[in-house]
Amino acid sequence: MEKPYLTGVPDTYAAEFVVFEWLEFLLLHAGYQGASDAIHYYESIEWVGEDVASQLDDYLLGIDDAGTGGDELDVDDHMLSLVYVAKLAAMQ
């Protein structure tokens, strides 16, 4: 695969479900700011494209519950995020 791995979020119900599951995971583990930081980190290492990062940020703004997490994400958390990226990329 070429980077960025995910250049667009597929426009399907299944993809939207995966996105919200992923964002919920990030929010629960890192809170709103940590989730936003993670998205921009994934953009900087080209796991996701700029358009995807922007769309994920928009989704985060629309989620009422900002999550309770405030910890930093660890390597395992980032690896799980890569699994979500791969799932979404496979749906394209």
mmCIF file of N, CA, C and O in Angstrom:
data_model
loop_
_atom_site.group_PDB
_atom_site.id
_atom_site.type_symbol
_atom_site.label_atom_id
_atom_site.label_comp_id
_atom_site.label_asym_id
_atom_site.label_seq_id
_atom_site.Cartn_x
_atom_site.Cartn_y
_atom_site.Cartn_z
ATOM 1 N N MET A 1 0.833 -1.189 0.000
ATOM 2 C CA MET A 1 0.000 0.000 0.000
ATOM 3 C C MET A 1 0.870 1.242 0.000
ATOM 4 O O MET A 1 1.960 1.253 0.549
ATOM 5 N N GLU A 2 0.342 2.264 -0.597
ATOM 6 C CA GLU A 2 1.026 3.551 -0.608
ATOM 7 C C GLU A 2 0.450 4.436 0.479
ATOM 8 O O GLU A 2 -0.704 4.313 0.856
ATOM 9 N N LYS A 3 1.269 5.347 0.960
ATOM 10 C CA LYS A 3 0.807 6.306 1.961
ATOM 11 C C LYS A 3 0.207 7.503 1.261
ATOM 12 O O LYS A 3 0.660 7.868 0.178
ATOM 13 N N PRO A 4 -0.758 8.162 1.822
ATOM 14 C CA PRO A 4 -1.460 7.775 3.046
ATOM 15 C C PRO A 4 -2.323 6.546 2.796
ATOM 16 O O PRO A 4 -2.850 6.350 1.710
ATOM 17 N N TYR A 5 -2.450 5.733 3.827
ATOM 18 C CA TYR A 5 -3.212 4.498 3.705
ATOM 19 C C TYR A 5 -4.698 4.759 3.485
ATOM 20 O O TYR A 5 -5.357 4.031 2.778
ATOM 21 N N LEU A 6 -5.196 5.813 4.122
ATOM 22 C CA LEU A 6 -6.620 6.139 4.022
ATOM 23 C C LEU A 6 -6.754 7.547 3.475
ATOM 24 O O LEU A 6 -6.413 8.525 4.140
ATOM 25 N N THR A 7 -7.222 7.650 2.223
ATOM 26 C CA THR A 7 -7.333 8.953 1.573
ATOM 27 C C THR A 7 -8.749 9.520 1.628
ATOM 28 O O THR A 7 -8.957 10.680 1.325
ATOM 29 N N GLY A 8 -9.698 8.685 2.006
ATOM 30 C CA GLY A 8 -11.074 9.133 2.117
ATOM 31 C C GLY A 8 -11.873 8.139 2.943
ATOM 32 O O GLY A 8 -11.574 6.949 2.926
ATOM 33 N N VAL A 9 -12.859 8.638 3.660
ATOM 34 C CA VAL A 9 -13.725 7.752 4.433
ATOM 35 C C VAL A 9 -14.835 7.274 3.501
ATOM 36 O O VAL A 9 -15.547 8.087 2.919
ATOM 37 N N PRO A 10 -14.954 5.961 3.327
ATOM 38 C CA PRO A 10 -16.012 5.447 2.454
ATOM 39 C C PRO A 10 -17.382 5.929 2.910
ATOM 40 O O PRO A 10 -17.644 6.072 4.096
ATOM 41 N N ASP A 11 -18.241 6.182 1.950
ATOM 42 C CA ASP A 11 -19.570 6.721 2.230
ATOM 43 C C ASP A 11 -20.589 5.595 2.368
ATOM 44 O O ASP A 11 -21.497 5.448 1.548
ATOM 45 N N THR A 12 -20.389 4.781 3.421
ATOM 46 C CA THR A 12 -21.318 3.687 3.690
ATOM 47 C C THR A 12 -21.643 3.679 5.177
ATOM 48 O O THR A 12 -20.896 4.219 5.992
ATOM 49 N N TYR A 13 -22.749 3.036 5.496
ATOM 50 C CA TYR A 13 -23.141 2.916 6.896
ATOM 51 C C TYR A 13 -22.089 2.125 7.675
ATOM 52 O O TYR A 13 -21.743 2.479 8.800
ATOM 53 N N ALA A 14 -21.587 1.057 7.080
ATOM 54 C CA ALA A 14 -20.589 0.220 7.757
ATOM 55 C C ALA A 14 -19.333 1.019 8.069
ATOM 56 O O ALA A 14 -18.757 0.901 9.161
ATOM 57 N N ALA A 15 -18.890 1.840 7.136
ATOM 58 C CA ALA A 15 -17.693 2.653 7.361
ATOM 59 C C ALA A 15 -17.942 3.689 8.456
ATOM 60 O O ALA A 15 -17.072 3.922 9.307
ATOM 61 N N GLU A 16 -19.119 4.281 8.440
ATOM 62 C CA GLU A 16 -19.460 5.257 9.478
ATOM 63 C C GLU A 16 -19.471 4.593 10.856
ATOM 64 O O GLU A 16 -18.999 5.171 11.836
ATOM 65 N N PHE A 17 -19.967 3.377 10.932
ATOM 66 C CA PHE A 17 -19.961 2.625 12.184
ATOM 67 C C PHE A 17 -18.529 2.407 12.669
ATOM 68 O O PHE A 17 -18.232 2.596 13.856
ATOM 69 N N VAL A 18 -17.621 2.034 11.767
ATOM 70 C CA VAL A 18 -16.214 1.818 12.124
ATOM 71 C C VAL A 18 -15.582 3.118 12.598
ATOM 72 O O VAL A 18 -14.844 3.138 13.589
ATOM 73 N N VAL A 19 -15.881 4.210 11.920
ATOM 74 C CA VAL A 19 -15.329 5.515 12.317
ATOM 75 C C VAL A 19 -15.767 5.865 13.732
ATOM 76 O O VAL A 19 -14.942 6.252 14.568
ATOM 77 N N PHE A 20 -17.045 5.729 14.025
ATOM 78 C CA PHE A 20 -17.528 6.090 15.358
ATOM 79 C C PHE A 20 -17.007 5.139 16.431
ATOM 80 O O PHE A 20 -16.727 5.561 17.557
ATOM 81 N N GLU A 21 -16.833 3.880 16.088
ATOM 82 C CA GLU A 21 -16.238 2.930 17.031
ATOM 83 C C GLU A 21 -14.791 3.341 17.339
ATOM 84 O O GLU A 21 -14.356 3.321 18.491
ATOM 85 N N TRP A 22 -14.054 3.729 16.310
ATOM 86 C CA TRP A 22 -12.660 4.161 16.459
ATOM 87 C C TRP A 22 -12.579 5.435 17.297
ATOM 88 O O TRP A 22 -11.783 5.532 18.240
ATOM 89 N N LEU A 23 -13.411 6.406 16.974
ATOM 90 C CA LEU A 23 -13.381 7.667 17.719
ATOM 91 C C LEU A 23 -13.787 7.459 19.171
ATOM 92 O O LEU A 23 -13.223 8.081 20.073
ATOM 93 N N GLU A 24 -14.755 6.585 19.406
ATOM 94 C CA GLU A 24 -15.156 6.278 20.785
ATOM 95 C C GLU A 24 -13.980 5.669 21.553
ATOM 96 O O GLU A 24 -13.729 6.037 22.697
ATOM 97 N N PHE A 25 -13.263 4.767 20.912
ATOM 98 C CA PHE A 25 -12.071 4.174 21.523
ATOM 99 C C PHE A 25 -11.056 5.263 21.888
ATOM 100 O O PHE A 25 -10.540 5.299 23.013
ATOM 101 N N LEU A 26 -10.778 6.166 20.941
ATOM 102 C CA LEU A 26 -9.802 7.231 21.203
ATOM 103 C C LEU A 26 -10.274 8.143 22.334
ATOM 104 O O LEU A 26 -9.483 8.524 23.204
ATOM 105 N N LEU A 27 -11.546 8.499 22.320
ATOM 106 C CA LEU A 27 -12.081 9.376 23.359
ATOM 107 C C LEU A 27 -12.022 8.727 24.742
ATOM 108 O O LEU A 27 -11.675 9.392 25.727
ATOM 109 N N LEU A 28 -12.354 7.460 24.814
ATOM 110 C CA LEU A 28 -12.344 6.775 26.107
ATOM 111 C C LEU A 28 -10.936 6.634 26.668
ATOM 112 O O LEU A 28 -10.747 6.648 27.880
ATOM 113 N N HIS A 29 -9.952 6.510 25.791
ATOM 114 C CA HIS A 29 -8.585 6.304 26.254
ATOM 115 C C HIS A 29 -7.785 7.591 26.405
ATOM 116 O O HIS A 29 -6.844 7.634 27.200
ATOM 117 N N ALA A 30 -8.140 8.626 25.642
ATOM 118 C CA ALA A 30 -7.298 9.821 25.645
ATOM 119 C C ALA A 30 -8.065 11.126 25.793
ATOM 120 O O ALA A 30 -7.457 12.185 25.809
ATOM 121 N N GLY A 31 -9.389 11.078 25.870
ATOM 122 C CA GLY A 31 -10.164 12.309 25.954
ATOM 123 C C GLY A 31 -10.203 13.028 24.619
ATOM 124 O O GLY A 31 -9.598 12.588 23.638
ATOM 125 N N TYR A 32 -10.915 14.148 24.588
ATOM 126 C CA TYR A 32 -11.095 14.872 23.332
ATOM 127 C C TYR A 32 -9.767 15.361 22.761
ATOM 128 O O TYR A 32 -9.458 15.149 21.591
ATOM 129 N N GLN A 33 -8.971 16.032 23.584
ATOM 130 C CA GLN A 33 -7.713 16.589 23.082
ATOM 131 C C GLN A 33 -6.769 15.492 22.619
ATOM 132 O O GLN A 33 -6.114 15.606 21.590
ATOM 133 N N GLY A 34 -6.695 14.404 23.374
ATOM 134 C CA GLY A 34 -5.836 13.289 22.989
ATOM 135 C C GLY A 34 -6.282 12.643 21.687
ATOM 136 O O GLY A 34 -5.453 12.253 20.863
ATOM 137 N N ALA A 35 -7.601 12.520 21.499
ATOM 138 C CA ALA A 35 -8.129 11.956 20.259
ATOM 139 C C ALA A 35 -7.789 12.864 19.079
ATOM 140 O O ALA A 35 -7.346 12.397 18.028
ATOM 141 N N SER A 36 -7.971 14.158 19.265
ATOM 142 C CA SER A 36 -7.640 15.110 18.210
ATOM 143 C C SER A 36 -6.146 15.081 17.896
ATOM 144 O O SER A 36 -5.749 15.082 16.728
ATOM 145 N N ASP A 37 -5.334 15.031 18.932
ATOM 146 C CA ASP A 37 -3.877 14.956 18.733
ATOM 147 C C ASP A 37 -3.496 13.688 17.981
ATOM 148 O O ASP A 37 -2.623 13.710 17.106
ATOM 149 N N ALA A 38 -4.142 12.578 18.318
ATOM 150 C CA ALA A 38 -3.846 11.305 17.654
ATOM 151 C C ALA A 38 -4.184 11.383 16.168
ATOM 152 O O ALA A 38 -3.405 10.932 15.323
ATOM 153 N N ILE A 39 -5.321 11.967 15.846
ATOM 154 C CA ILE A 39 -5.725 12.106 14.446
ATOM 155 C C ILE A 39 -4.679 12.896 13.674
ATOM 156 O O ILE A 39 -4.275 12.521 12.568
ATOM 157 N N HIS A 40 -4.202 13.978 14.258
ATOM 158 C CA HIS A 40 -3.203 14.799 13.565
ATOM 159 C C HIS A 40 -1.848 14.105 13.505
ATOM 160 O O HIS A 40 -1.102 14.284 12.538
ATOM 161 N N TYR A 41 -1.554 13.290 14.498
ATOM 162 C CA TYR A 41 -0.338 12.476 14.446
ATOM 163 C C TYR A 41 -0.430 11.473 13.297
ATOM 164 O O TYR A 41 0.521 11.299 12.521
ATOM 165 N N TYR A 42 -1.581 10.824 13.158
ATOM 166 C CA TYR A 42 -1.765 9.854 12.080
ATOM 167 C C TYR A 42 -1.681 10.538 10.715
ATOM 168 O O TYR A 42 -1.196 9.940 9.756
ATOM 169 N N GLU A 43 -2.119 11.771 10.659
ATOM 170 C CA GLU A 43 -1.970 12.524 9.411
ATOM 171 C C GLU A 43 -0.486 12.806 9.143
ATOM 172 O O GLU A 43 -0.015 12.666 8.011
ATOM 173 N N SER A 44 0.257 13.175 10.183
ATOM 174 C CA SER A 44 1.670 13.530 9.998
ATOM 175 C C SER A 44 2.523 12.329 9.575
ATOM 176 O O SER A 44 3.522 12.504 8.871
ATOM 177 N N ILE A 45 2.130 11.124 9.989
ATOM 178 C CA ILE A 45 2.882 9.932 9.580
ATOM 179 C C ILE A 45 2.226 9.251 8.382
ATOM 180 O O ILE A 45 2.603 8.139 8.012
ATOM 181 N N GLU A 46 1.244 9.916 7.825
ATOM 182 C CA GLU A 46 0.568 9.517 6.594
ATOM 183 C C GLU A 46 -0.191 8.200 6.684
ATOM 184 O O GLU A 46 -0.262 7.438 5.731
ATOM 185 N N TRP A 47 -0.778 7.951 7.843
ATOM 186 C CA TRP A 47 -1.721 6.847 7.914
ATOM 187 C C TRP A 47 -3.038 7.292 7.308
ATOM 188 O O TRP A 47 -3.747 6.495 6.714
ATOM 189 N N VAL A 48 -3.378 8.576 7.518
ATOM 190 C CA VAL A 48 -4.596 9.153 6.945
ATOM 191 C C VAL A 48 -4.227 10.420 6.190
ATOM 192 O O VAL A 48 -3.247 11.094 6.520
ATOM 193 N N GLY A 49 -5.015 10.725 5.184
ATOM 194 C CA GLY A 49 -4.799 11.932 4.413
ATOM 195 C C GLY A 49 -5.386 13.156 5.113
ATOM 196 O O GLY A 49 -6.120 13.035 6.110
ATOM 197 N N GLU A 50 -5.079 14.308 4.570
ATOM 198 C CA GLU A 50 -5.548 15.569 5.150
ATOM 199 C C GLU A 50 -7.071 15.644 5.197
ATOM 200 O O GLU A 50 -7.652 16.080 6.192
ATOM 201 N N ASP A 51 -7.723 15.191 4.118
ATOM 202 C CA ASP A 51 -9.189 15.231 4.073
ATOM 203 C C ASP A 51 -9.805 14.322 5.136
ATOM 204 O O ASP A 51 -10.805 14.674 5.758
ATOM 205 N N VAL A 52 -9.196 13.166 5.343
ATOM 206 C CA VAL A 52 -9.696 12.234 6.354
ATOM 207 C C VAL A 52 -9.529 12.840 7.748
ATOM 208 O O VAL A 52 -10.458 12.796 8.563
ATOM 209 N N ALA A 53 -8.359 13.423 8.018
ATOM 210 C CA ALA A 53 -8.121 14.042 9.328
ATOM 211 C C ALA A 53 -9.150 15.139 9.593
ATOM 212 O O ALA A 53 -9.693 15.241 10.695
ATOM 213 N N SER A 54 -9.433 15.926 8.583
ATOM 214 C CA SER A 54 -10.417 16.997 8.729
ATOM 215 C C SER A 54 -11.810 16.431 8.996
ATOM 216 O O SER A 54 -12.540 16.932 9.860
ATOM 217 N N GLN A 55 -12.160 15.372 8.281
ATOM 218 C CA GLN A 55 -13.474 14.755 8.480
ATOM 219 C C GLN A 55 -13.580 14.134 9.873
ATOM 220 O O GLN A 55 -14.608 14.264 10.540
ATOM 221 N N LEU A 56 -12.516 13.486 10.333
ATOM 222 C CA LEU A 56 -12.533 12.900 11.671
ATOM 223 C C LEU A 56 -12.651 13.982 12.741
ATOM 224 O O LEU A 56 -13.351 13.808 13.740
ATOM 225 N N ASP A 57 -11.962 15.107 12.538
ATOM 226 C CA ASP A 57 -12.096 16.242 13.464
ATOM 227 C C ASP A 57 -13.536 16.731 13.517
ATOM 228 O O ASP A 57 -14.054 17.052 14.590
ATOM 229 N N ASP A 58 -14.176 16.801 12.354
ATOM 230 C CA ASP A 58 -15.577 17.232 12.305
ATOM 231 C C ASP A 58 -16.475 16.266 13.077
ATOM 232 O O ASP A 58 -17.376 16.688 13.800
ATOM 233 N N TYR A 59 -16.230 14.973 12.913
ATOM 234 C CA TYR A 59 -16.989 13.979 13.671
ATOM 235 C C TYR A 59 -16.781 14.174 15.169
ATOM 236 O O TYR A 59 -17.731 14.091 15.954
ATOM 237 N N LEU A 60 -15.527 14.416 15.571
ATOM 238 C CA LEU A 60 -15.239 14.621 17.002
ATOM 239 C C LEU A 60 -16.021 15.799 17.561
ATOM 240 O O LEU A 60 -16.538 15.731 18.674
ATOM 241 N N LEU A 61 -16.100 16.878 16.795
ATOM 242 C CA LEU A 61 -16.837 18.062 17.247
ATOM 243 C C LEU A 61 -18.317 17.757 17.451
ATOM 244 O O LEU A 61 -18.968 18.370 18.288
ATOM 245 N N GLY A 62 -18.834 16.799 16.689
ATOM 246 C CA GLY A 62 -20.251 16.466 16.770
ATOM 247 C C GLY A 62 -20.595 15.456 17.848
ATOM 248 O O GLY A 62 -21.763 15.178 18.081
ATOM 249 N N ILE A 63 -19.595 14.913 18.497
ATOM 250 C CA ILE A 63 -19.858 13.929 19.546
ATOM 251 C C ILE A 63 -20.051 14.663 20.865
ATOM 252 O O ILE A 63 -19.187 15.421 21.296
ATOM 253 N N ASP A 64 -21.206 14.438 21.499
ATOM 254 C CA ASP A 64 -21.537 15.152 22.730
ATOM 255 C C ASP A 64 -20.622 14.774 23.886
ATOM 256 O O ASP A 64 -20.150 15.629 24.612
ATOM 257 N N ASP A 65 -20.412 13.498 24.071
ATOM 258 C CA ASP A 65 -19.602 13.025 25.194
ATOM 259 C C ASP A 65 -18.138 13.106 24.820
ATOM 260 O O ASP A 65 -17.660 12.386 23.957
ATOM 261 N N ALA A 66 -17.405 13.984 25.469
ATOM 262 C CA ALA A 66 -16.000 14.195 25.131
ATOM 263 C C ALA A 66 -15.109 13.098 25.691
ATOM 264 O O ALA A 66 -13.905 13.143 25.531
ATOM 265 N N GLY A 67 -15.666 12.118 26.332
ATOM 266 C CA GLY A 67 -14.864 11.018 26.860
ATOM 267 C C GLY A 67 -14.286 11.360 28.214
ATOM 268 O O GLY A 67 -14.195 12.515 28.612
ATOM 269 N N THR A 68 -13.888 10.354 28.913
ATOM 270 C CA THR A 68 -13.357 10.558 30.248
ATOM 271 C C THR A 68 -11.862 10.344 30.308
ATOM 272 O O THR A 68 -11.234 10.642 31.297
ATOM 273 N N GLY A 69 -11.302 9.795 29.245
ATOM 274 C CA GLY A 69 -9.872 9.506 29.246
ATOM 275 C C GLY A 69 -9.046 10.771 29.228
ATOM 276 O O GLY A 69 -9.476 11.810 28.777
ATOM 277 N N GLY A 70 -7.876 10.675 29.734
ATOM 278 C CA GLY A 70 -6.965 11.799 29.705
ATOM 279 C C GLY A 70 -5.536 11.314 29.643
ATOM 280 O O GLY A 70 -4.600 12.072 29.716
ATOM 281 N N ASP A 71 -5.409 10.002 29.490
ATOM 282 C CA ASP A 71 -4.089 9.403 29.423
ATOM 283 C C ASP A 71 -3.530 9.531 28.014
ATOM 284 O O ASP A 71 -4.255 9.751 27.064
ATOM 285 N N GLU A 72 -2.228 9.348 27.920
ATOM 286 C CA GLU A 72 -1.611 9.310 26.604
ATOM 287 C C GLU A 72 -1.820 7.925 26.007
ATOM 288 O O GLU A 72 -1.848 6.925 26.715
ATOM 289 N N LEU A 73 -1.971 7.887 24.713
ATOM 290 C CA LEU A 73 -2.122 6.615 24.027
ATOM 291 C C LEU A 73 -0.770 5.911 23.993
ATOM 292 O O LEU A 73 0.266 6.552 23.838
ATOM 293 N N ASP A 74 -0.802 4.580 24.126
ATOM 294 C CA ASP A 74 0.446 3.829 24.070
ATOM 295 C C ASP A 74 0.567 3.130 22.713
ATOM 296 O O ASP A 74 -0.296 3.269 21.841
ATOM 297 N N VAL A 75 1.633 2.377 22.539
ATOM 298 C CA VAL A 75 1.896 1.712 21.265
ATOM 299 C C VAL A 75 0.747 0.791 20.877
ATOM 300 O O VAL A 75 0.340 0.762 19.703
ATOM 301 N N ASP A 76 0.205 0.058 21.833
ATOM 302 C CA ASP A 76 -0.909 -0.838 21.531
ATOM 303 C C ASP A 76 -2.137 -0.071 21.049
ATOM 304 O O ASP A 76 -2.848 -0.530 20.150
ATOM 305 N N ASP A 77 -2.376 1.086 21.642
ATOM 306 C CA ASP A 77 -3.502 1.923 21.207
ATOM 307 C C ASP A 77 -3.306 2.382 19.766
ATOM 308 O O ASP A 77 -4.243 2.371 18.960
ATOM 309 N N HIS A 78 -2.091 2.788 19.437
ATOM 310 C CA HIS A 78 -1.812 3.232 18.068
ATOM 311 C C HIS A 78 -1.910 2.066 17.079
ATOM 312 O O HIS A 78 -2.388 2.254 15.953
ATOM 313 N N MET A 79 -1.485 0.890 17.501
ATOM 314 C CA MET A 79 -1.607 -0.275 16.618
ATOM 315 C C MET A 79 -3.080 -0.602 16.353
ATOM 316 O O MET A 79 -3.443 -0.957 15.231
ATOM 317 N N LEU A 80 -3.922 -0.454 17.368
ATOM 318 C CA LEU A 80 -5.351 -0.669 17.157
ATOM 319 C C LEU A 80 -5.914 0.384 16.204
ATOM 320 O O LEU A 80 -6.757 0.081 15.356
ATOM 321 N N SER A 81 -5.427 1.607 16.307
ATOM 322 C CA SER A 81 -5.853 2.638 15.363
ATOM 323 C C SER A 81 -5.458 2.265 13.937
ATOM 324 O O SER A 81 -6.220 2.499 12.994
ATOM 325 N N LEU A 82 -4.277 1.685 13.782
ATOM 326 C CA LEU A 82 -3.858 1.250 12.448
ATOM 327 C C LEU A 82 -4.789 0.163 11.916
ATOM 328 O O LEU A 82 -5.081 0.125 10.726
ATOM 329 N N VAL A 83 -5.289 -0.687 12.793
ATOM 330 C CA VAL A 83 -6.263 -1.709 12.379
ATOM 331 C C VAL A 83 -7.538 -1.028 11.876
ATOM 332 O O VAL A 83 -8.098 -1.418 10.847
ATOM 333 N N TYR A 84 -7.991 0.009 12.586
ATOM 334 C CA TYR A 84 -9.168 0.756 12.116
ATOM 335 C C TYR A 84 -8.903 1.401 10.758
ATOM 336 O O TYR A 84 -9.765 1.386 9.877
ATOM 337 N N VAL A 85 -7.723 1.971 10.588
ATOM 338 C CA VAL A 85 -7.356 2.579 9.300
ATOM 339 C C VAL A 85 -7.410 1.517 8.199
ATOM 340 O O VAL A 85 -7.963 1.753 7.118
ATOM 341 N N ALA A 86 -6.846 0.357 8.481
ATOM 342 C CA ALA A 86 -6.845 -0.728 7.485
ATOM 343 C C ALA A 86 -8.260 -1.195 7.154
ATOM 344 O O ALA A 86 -8.574 -1.449 5.979
ATOM 345 N N LYS A 87 -9.122 -1.300 8.170
ATOM 346 C CA LYS A 87 -10.519 -1.690 7.927
ATOM 347 C C LYS A 87 -11.188 -0.698 6.989
ATOM 348 O O LYS A 87 -11.873 -1.081 6.042
ATOM 349 N N LEU A 88 -11.002 0.576 7.282
ATOM 350 C CA LEU A 88 -11.628 1.609 6.460
ATOM 351 C C LEU A 88 -11.046 1.633 5.052
ATOM 352 O O LEU A 88 -11.777 1.789 4.072
ATOM 353 N N ALA A 89 -9.737 1.451 4.929
ATOM 354 C CA ALA A 89 -9.105 1.431 3.615
ATOM 355 C C ALA A 89 -9.603 0.249 2.787
ATOM 356 O O ALA A 89 -9.772 0.361 1.570
ATOM 357 N N ALA A 90 -9.849 -0.885 3.447
ATOM 358 C CA ALA A 90 -10.355 -2.065 2.750
ATOM 359 C C ALA A 90 -11.783 -1.862 2.242
ATOM 360 O O ALA A 90 -12.209 -2.549 1.317
ATOM 361 N N MET A 91 -12.501 -0.925 2.835
ATOM 362 C CA MET A 91 -13.892 -0.662 2.431
ATOM 363 C C MET A 91 -13.964 0.268 1.204
ATOM 364 O O MET A 91 -15.049 0.442 0.655
ATOM 365 N N GLN A 92 -12.844 0.849 0.823
ATOM 366 C CA GLN A 92 -12.854 1.782 -0.318
ATOM 367 C C GLN A 92 -12.973 1.046 -1.623
ATOM 368 O O GLN A 92 -12.521 -0.002 -1.819
#
